[in-house]
Amino acid sequence: TCPDDISIAITVENCDGVGAISLILLYDTLTLDYSGYQNTHPELSSGVLVINSSEDKLIISWASLTAANIGNGTLLDLNFSAQTGASGLEWFTQVEGNCEYSDIDGSLINSTYVNGNVIVHELPSITSQPLNSTIFEGENTSFSITASGTGLSYQWEESIDSSANWNSLTNTPPYSGVSTNTLSVTNAILGMNGYEYRCVVIGTCPPADTSISA
């Protein structure tokens, strides 16, 4: 996912005859910030649902005098604010009683738990800007940037009217490397004096980042 508010579904299979649920989910608070829940399965409306966050744990409990028959589907969605990084979503099953289902008589229902994970992509960000270049007619030069982010692609643009309008460049003389982090200019002519160049960096997640001009 991209950095944003996200929802993560807890899904179940063969979830029938349930009178109580106890779950503890571990996650990385540097990547995910819990903000609430939604999309609760209608079968849970017969009981009391309580979800609390404590440090790196979500403590989920539900109980009812009427058995819930969910079958296969979504138990509920957990809402988080997601920052760049990665987080496991691990059921805390190491301690008995942390994760269990029981029927309305209190007898445990045999259950298994499948962990998940979240990867939050890094937004595109230019970390080093292009520099101006002064050369003689007929010489070569280049403009470079550095950028960070996930799934980066580059597009150099040119302005011949003092930044009033910008046009995407193609790899035709005198230009090459227009879709890389370094634009090369070969055999520059005098008429190019004052031309400006900038790079648009596009990542897996919007928005794109645009360099200053040089």
mmCIF file of N, CA and C in Angstrom, residues 121-204:
data_model
loop_
_atom_site.group_PDB
_atom_site.id
_atom_site.type_symbol
_atom_site.label_atom_id
_atom_site.label_comp_id
_atom_site.label_asym_id
_atom_site.label_seq_id
_atom_site.Cartn_x
_atom_site.Cartn_y
_atom_site.Cartn_z
ATOM 1 N N HIS A 121 4.896 1.562 0.706
ATOM 2 C CA HIS A 121 5.892 2.088 -0.213
ATOM 3 C C HIS A 121 6.356 3.487 0.194
ATOM 4 N N GLU A 122 7.577 3.828 -0.242
ATOM 5 C CA GLU A 122 8.133 5.149 0.007
ATOM 6 C C GLU A 122 7.744 6.095 -1.131
ATOM 7 N N LEU A 123 7.296 7.295 -0.784
ATOM 8 C CA LEU A 123 6.937 8.285 -1.790
ATOM 9 C C LEU A 123 8.186 8.761 -2.538
ATOM 10 N N PRO A 124 8.041 9.150 -3.814
ATOM 11 C CA PRO A 124 9.195 9.675 -4.547
ATOM 12 C C PRO A 124 9.646 11.010 -3.963
ATOM 13 N N SER A 125 10.944 11.161 -3.798
ATOM 14 C CA SER A 125 11.491 12.391 -3.225
ATOM 15 C C SER A 125 12.865 12.672 -3.822
ATOM 16 N N ILE A 126 13.042 13.867 -4.357
ATOM 17 C CA ILE A 126 14.331 14.256 -4.927
ATOM 18 C C ILE A 126 15.240 14.723 -3.798
ATOM 19 N N THR A 127 16.399 14.114 -3.699
ATOM 20 C CA THR A 127 17.327 14.421 -2.613
ATOM 21 C C THR A 127 18.523 15.254 -3.063
ATOM 22 N N SER A 128 18.755 15.339 -4.364
ATOM 23 C CA SER A 128 19.846 16.160 -4.904
ATOM 24 C C SER A 128 19.363 16.792 -6.201
ATOM 25 N N GLN A 129 19.459 18.114 -6.291
ATOM 26 C CA GLN A 129 18.898 18.861 -7.409
ATOM 27 C C GLN A 129 19.916 19.045 -8.540
ATOM 28 N N PRO A 130 19.439 19.295 -9.767
ATOM 29 C CA PRO A 130 20.369 19.548 -10.882
ATOM 30 C C PRO A 130 21.063 20.900 -10.725
ATOM 31 N N LEU A 131 22.260 20.999 -11.257
ATOM 32 C CA LEU A 131 23.067 22.215 -11.162
ATOM 33 C C LEU A 131 23.173 22.898 -12.525
ATOM 34 N N ASN A 132 23.299 24.222 -12.505
ATOM 35 C CA ASN A 132 23.498 24.969 -13.745
ATOM 36 C C ASN A 132 24.813 24.558 -14.406
ATOM 37 N N SER A 133 24.864 24.721 -15.711
ATOM 38 C CA SER A 133 26.061 24.363 -16.469
ATOM 39 C C SER A 133 26.397 25.473 -17.459
ATOM 40 N N THR A 134 27.668 25.877 -17.488
ATOM 41 C CA THR A 134 28.158 26.858 -18.454
ATOM 42 C C THR A 134 29.211 26.187 -19.336
ATOM 43 N N ILE A 135 28.965 26.165 -20.641
ATOM 44 C CA ILE A 135 29.877 25.473 -21.566
ATOM 45 C C ILE A 135 30.073 26.333 -22.816
ATOM 46 N N PHE A 136 31.036 25.932 -23.640
ATOM 47 C CA PHE A 136 31.227 26.549 -24.942
ATOM 48 C C PHE A 136 30.323 25.879 -25.970
ATOM 49 N N GLU A 137 30.008 26.615 -27.012
ATOM 50 C CA GLU A 137 29.234 26.069 -28.122
ATOM 51 C C GLU A 137 29.927 24.827 -28.674
ATOM 52 N N GLY A 138 29.118 23.771 -28.907
ATOM 53 C CA GLY A 138 29.647 22.524 -29.452
ATOM 54 C C GLY A 138 30.123 21.550 -28.401
ATOM 55 N N GLU A 139 30.143 21.941 -27.136
ATOM 56 C CA GLU A 139 30.569 21.031 -26.071
ATOM 57 C C GLU A 139 29.389 20.225 -25.554
ATOM 58 N N ASN A 140 29.723 19.272 -24.691
ATOM 59 C CA ASN A 140 28.719 18.403 -24.069
ATOM 60 C C ASN A 140 28.557 18.780 -22.598
ATOM 61 N N THR A 141 27.391 18.468 -22.060
ATOM 62 C CA THR A 141 27.153 18.674 -20.629
ATOM 63 C C THR A 141 26.068 17.704 -20.171
ATOM 64 N N SER A 142 25.779 17.726 -18.892
ATOM 65 C CA SER A 142 24.737 16.855 -18.353
ATOM 66 C C SER A 142 24.125 17.498 -17.120
ATOM 67 N N PHE A 143 22.919 17.051 -16.799
ATOM 68 C CA PHE A 143 22.197 17.483 -15.601
ATOM 69 C C PHE A 143 21.760 16.229 -14.863
ATOM 70 N N SER A 144 21.984 16.186 -13.559
ATOM 71 C CA SER A 144 21.694 14.971 -12.791
ATOM 72 C C SER A 144 20.916 15.298 -11.525
ATOM 73 N N ILE A 145 20.138 14.315 -11.096
ATOM 74 C CA ILE A 145 19.466 14.368 -9.798
ATOM 75 C C ILE A 145 19.675 13.038 -9.103
ATOM 76 N N THR A 146 19.428 13.008 -7.836
ATOM 77 C CA THR A 146 19.274 11.747 -7.106
ATOM 78 C C THR A 146 17.918 11.782 -6.419
ATOM 79 N N ALA A 147 17.323 10.608 -6.258
ATOM 80 C CA ALA A 147 15.981 10.529 -5.674
ATOM 81 C C ALA A 147 15.831 9.231 -4.905
ATOM 82 N N SER A 148 14.927 9.232 -3.972
ATOM 83 C CA SER A 148 14.584 8.030 -3.220
ATOM 84 C C SER A 148 13.103 7.756 -3.399
ATOM 85 N N GLY A 149 12.709 6.508 -3.143
ATOM 86 C CA GLY A 149 11.309 6.129 -3.279
ATOM 87 C C GLY A 149 11.184 4.737 -3.862
ATOM 88 N N THR A 150 9.962 4.266 -3.957
ATOM 89 C CA THR A 150 9.679 2.922 -4.471
ATOM 90 C C THR A 150 9.227 2.999 -5.923
ATOM 91 N N GLY A 151 9.853 2.156 -6.777
ATOM 92 C CA GLY A 151 9.421 2.057 -8.179
ATOM 93 C C GLY A 151 9.603 3.333 -8.968
ATOM 94 N N LEU A 152 10.793 3.922 -8.900
ATOM 95 C CA LEU A 152 11.003 5.228 -9.513
ATOM 96 C C LEU A 152 11.143 5.160 -11.033
ATOM 97 N N SER A 153 10.614 6.176 -11.694
ATOM 98 C CA SER A 153 10.878 6.420 -13.112
ATOM 99 C C SER A 153 11.108 7.922 -13.298
ATOM 100 N N TYR A 154 11.798 8.281 -14.391
ATOM 101 C CA TYR A 154 12.249 9.658 -14.572
ATOM 102 C C TYR A 154 11.795 10.182 -15.928
ATOM 103 N N GLN A 155 11.505 11.483 -15.958
ATOM 104 C CA GLN A 155 11.202 12.153 -17.219
ATOM 105 C C GLN A 155 11.745 13.580 -17.171
ATOM 106 N N TRP A 156 12.730 13.849 -18.048
ATOM 107 C CA TRP A 156 13.284 15.191 -18.133
ATOM 108 C C TRP A 156 12.421 16.052 -19.036
ATOM 109 N N GLU A 157 12.311 17.329 -18.636
ATOM 110 C CA GLU A 157 11.523 18.295 -19.387
ATOM 111 C C GLU A 157 12.394 19.512 -19.734
ATOM 112 N N GLU A 158 11.964 20.220 -20.783
ATOM 113 C CA GLU A 158 12.704 21.376 -21.275
ATOM 114 C C GLU A 158 11.778 22.581 -21.367
ATOM 115 N N SER A 159 12.328 23.747 -21.012
ATOM 116 C CA SER A 159 11.613 25.011 -21.223
ATOM 117 C C SER A 159 12.523 25.949 -22.003
ATOM 118 N N ILE A 160 11.965 26.534 -23.065
ATOM 119 C CA ILE A 160 12.747 27.486 -23.864
ATOM 120 C C ILE A 160 12.224 28.910 -23.682
ATOM 121 N N ASP A 161 11.287 29.087 -22.724
ATOM 122 C CA ASP A 161 10.684 30.411 -22.506
ATOM 123 C C ASP A 161 10.657 30.780 -21.022
ATOM 124 N N SER A 162 11.792 30.554 -20.355
ATOM 125 C CA SER A 162 11.967 30.970 -18.950
ATOM 126 C C SER A 162 10.911 30.364 -18.021
ATOM 127 N N SER A 163 10.683 29.082 -18.172
ATOM 128 C CA SER A 163 9.798 28.285 -17.305
ATOM 129 C C SER A 163 8.315 28.560 -17.520
ATOM 130 N N ALA A 164 7.959 29.309 -18.565
ATOM 131 C CA ALA A 164 6.540 29.543 -18.828
ATOM 132 C C ALA A 164 5.853 28.257 -19.283
ATOM 133 N N ASN A 165 6.544 27.457 -20.088
ATOM 134 C CA ASN A 165 5.999 26.200 -20.593
ATOM 135 C C ASN A 165 7.081 25.126 -20.515
ATOM 136 N N TRP A 166 6.645 23.906 -20.262
ATOM 137 C CA TRP A 166 7.568 22.766 -20.166
ATOM 138 C C TRP A 166 7.109 21.658 -21.103
ATOM 139 N N ASN A 167 8.083 21.046 -21.784
ATOM 140 C CA ASN A 167 7.801 19.951 -22.698
ATOM 141 C C ASN A 167 8.679 18.755 -22.363
ATOM 142 N N SER A 168 8.089 17.553 -22.420
ATOM 143 C CA SER A 168 8.847 16.332 -22.161
ATOM 144 C C SER A 168 9.831 16.082 -23.293
ATOM 145 N N LEU A 169 11.048 15.697 -22.925
ATOM 146 C CA LEU A 169 12.086 15.414 -23.908
ATOM 147 C C LEU A 169 12.037 13.959 -24.360
ATOM 148 N N THR A 170 12.533 13.704 -25.548
ATOM 149 C CA THR A 170 12.726 12.349 -26.060
ATOM 150 C C THR A 170 14.208 12.157 -26.365
ATOM 151 N N ASN A 171 14.600 10.926 -26.523
ATOM 152 C CA ASN A 171 16.017 10.613 -26.803
ATOM 153 C C ASN A 171 16.353 10.872 -28.268
ATOM 154 N N THR A 172 16.314 12.133 -28.627
ATOM 155 C CA THR A 172 16.722 12.555 -29.965
ATOM 156 C C THR A 172 17.775 13.647 -29.803
ATOM 157 N N PRO A 173 18.787 13.653 -30.700
ATOM 158 C CA PRO A 173 19.885 14.620 -30.575
ATOM 159 C C PRO A 173 19.342 16.049 -30.404
ATOM 160 N N PRO A 174 19.914 16.816 -29.485
ATOM 161 C CA PRO A 174 21.171 16.540 -28.766
ATOM 162 C C PRO A 174 20.975 15.849 -27.416
ATOM 163 N N TYR A 175 19.805 15.243 -27.181
ATOM 164 C CA TYR A 175 19.492 14.728 -25.848
ATOM 165 C C TYR A 175 19.543 13.210 -25.788
ATOM 166 N N SER A 176 19.982 12.716 -24.650
ATOM 167 C CA SER A 176 19.910 11.285 -24.346
ATOM 168 C C SER A 176 19.768 11.134 -22.831
ATOM 169 N N GLY A 177 19.286 9.966 -22.413
ATOM 170 C CA GLY A 177 19.076 9.719 -20.984
ATOM 171 C C GLY A 177 17.869 10.427 -20.425
ATOM 172 N N VAL A 178 16.888 10.715 -21.263
ATOM 173 C CA VAL A 178 15.741 11.516 -20.816
ATOM 174 C C VAL A 178 14.859 10.770 -19.810
ATOM 175 N N SER A 179 14.973 9.451 -19.731
ATOM 176 C CA SER A 179 14.182 8.677 -18.770
ATOM 177 C C SER A 179 15.075 8.063 -17.693
ATOM 178 N N THR A 180 16.219 8.702 -17.440
ATOM 179 C CA THR A 180 17.121 8.290 -16.368
ATOM 180 C C THR A 180 17.326 9.481 -15.433
ATOM 181 N N ASN A 181 18.140 9.285 -14.425
ATOM 182 C CA ASN A 181 18.377 10.398 -13.494
ATOM 183 C C ASN A 181 19.422 11.387 -14.017
ATOM 184 N N THR A 182 20.011 11.097 -15.182
ATOM 185 C CA THR A 182 21.002 12.003 -15.769
ATOM 186 C C THR A 182 20.653 12.302 -17.215
ATOM 187 N N LEU A 183 20.423 13.570 -17.505
ATOM 188 C CA LEU A 183 20.161 14.029 -18.865
ATOM 189 C C LEU A 183 21.475 14.470 -19.492
ATOM 190 N N SER A 184 21.783 13.932 -20.662
ATOM 191 C CA SER A 184 23.011 14.297 -21.377
ATOM 192 C C SER A 184 22.674 15.173 -22.570
ATOM 193 N N VAL A 185 23.481 16.216 -22.745
ATOM 194 C CA VAL A 185 23.336 17.123 -23.884
ATOM 195 C C VAL A 185 24.633 17.043 -24.688
ATOM 196 N N THR A 186 24.519 16.704 -25.958
ATOM 197 C CA THR A 186 25.696 16.507 -26.807
ATOM 198 C C THR A 186 25.747 17.567 -27.904
ATOM 199 N N ASN A 187 26.919 18.179 -28.062
ATOM 200 C CA ASN A 187 27.143 19.152 -29.137
ATOM 201 C C ASN A 187 26.110 20.282 -29.074
ATOM 202 N N ALA A 188 26.074 20.956 -27.933
ATOM 203 C CA ALA A 188 25.101 22.032 -27.728
ATOM 204 C C ALA A 188 25.348 23.174 -28.698
ATOM 205 N N ILE A 189 24.272 23.753 -29.199
ATOM 206 C CA ILE A 189 24.392 24.892 -30.116
ATOM 207 C C ILE A 189 24.138 26.188 -29.353
ATOM 208 N N LEU A 190 24.572 27.290 -29.930
ATOM 209 C CA LEU A 190 24.452 28.580 -29.270
ATOM 210 C C LEU A 190 22.992 28.955 -29.009
ATOM 211 N N GLY A 191 22.107 28.499 -29.904
ATOM 212 C CA GLY A 191 20.688 28.825 -29.738
ATOM 213 C C GLY A 191 20.058 28.228 -28.496
ATOM 214 N N MET A 192 20.746 27.275 -27.846
ATOM 215 C CA MET A 192 20.218 26.659 -26.630
ATOM 216 C C MET A 192 20.560 27.465 -25.384
ATOM 217 N N ASN A 193 21.260 28.581 -25.563
ATOM 218 C CA ASN A 193 21.639 29.401 -24.412
ATOM 219 C C ASN A 193 20.393 29.824 -23.627
ATOM 220 N N GLY A 194 20.372 29.554 -22.339
ATOM 221 C CA GLY A 194 19.241 29.922 -21.492
ATOM 222 C C GLY A 194 18.157 28.873 -21.405
ATOM 223 N N TYR A 195 18.249 27.773 -22.166
ATOM 224 C CA TYR A 195 17.271 26.696 -22.031
ATOM 225 C C TYR A 195 17.322 26.144 -20.599
ATOM 226 N N GLU A 196 16.160 25.755 -20.096
ATOM 227 C CA GLU A 196 16.078 25.220 -18.737
ATOM 228 C C GLU A 196 15.633 23.767 -18.774
ATOM 229 N N TYR A 197 16.093 23.018 -17.767
ATOM 230 C CA TYR A 197 15.791 21.592 -17.703
ATOM 231 C C TYR A 197 15.396 21.226 -16.274
ATOM 232 N N ARG A 198 14.446 20.332 -16.169
ATOM 233 C CA ARG A 198 14.025 19.808 -14.875
ATOM 234 C C ARG A 198 13.611 18.351 -15.048
ATOM 235 N N CYS A 199 13.554 17.630 -13.926
ATOM 236 C CA CYS A 199 13.199 16.212 -13.981
ATOM 237 C C CYS A 199 11.978 15.941 -13.106
ATOM 238 N N VAL A 200 11.045 15.194 -13.655
ATOM 239 C CA VAL A 200 9.874 14.740 -12.913
ATOM 240 C C VAL A 200 10.114 13.288 -12.510
ATOM 241 N N VAL A 201 10.032 13.012 -11.219
ATOM 242 C CA VAL A 201 10.256 11.671 -10.694
ATOM 243 C C VAL A 201 8.915 11.085 -10.262
ATOM 244 N N ILE A 202 8.568 9.959 -10.852
ATOM 245 C CA ILE A 202 7.304 9.284 -10.575
ATOM 246 C C ILE A 202 7.612 7.988 -9.827
ATOM 247 N N GLY A 203 6.844 7.692 -8.792
ATOM 248 C CA GLY A 203 7.041 6.471 -8.027
ATOM 249 C C GLY A 203 5.811 5.581 -8.052
ATOM 250 N N THR A 204 5.899 4.476 -7.331
ATOM 251 C CA THR A 204 4.740 3.585 -7.205
ATOM 252 C C THR A 204 3.558 4.330 -6.613
#
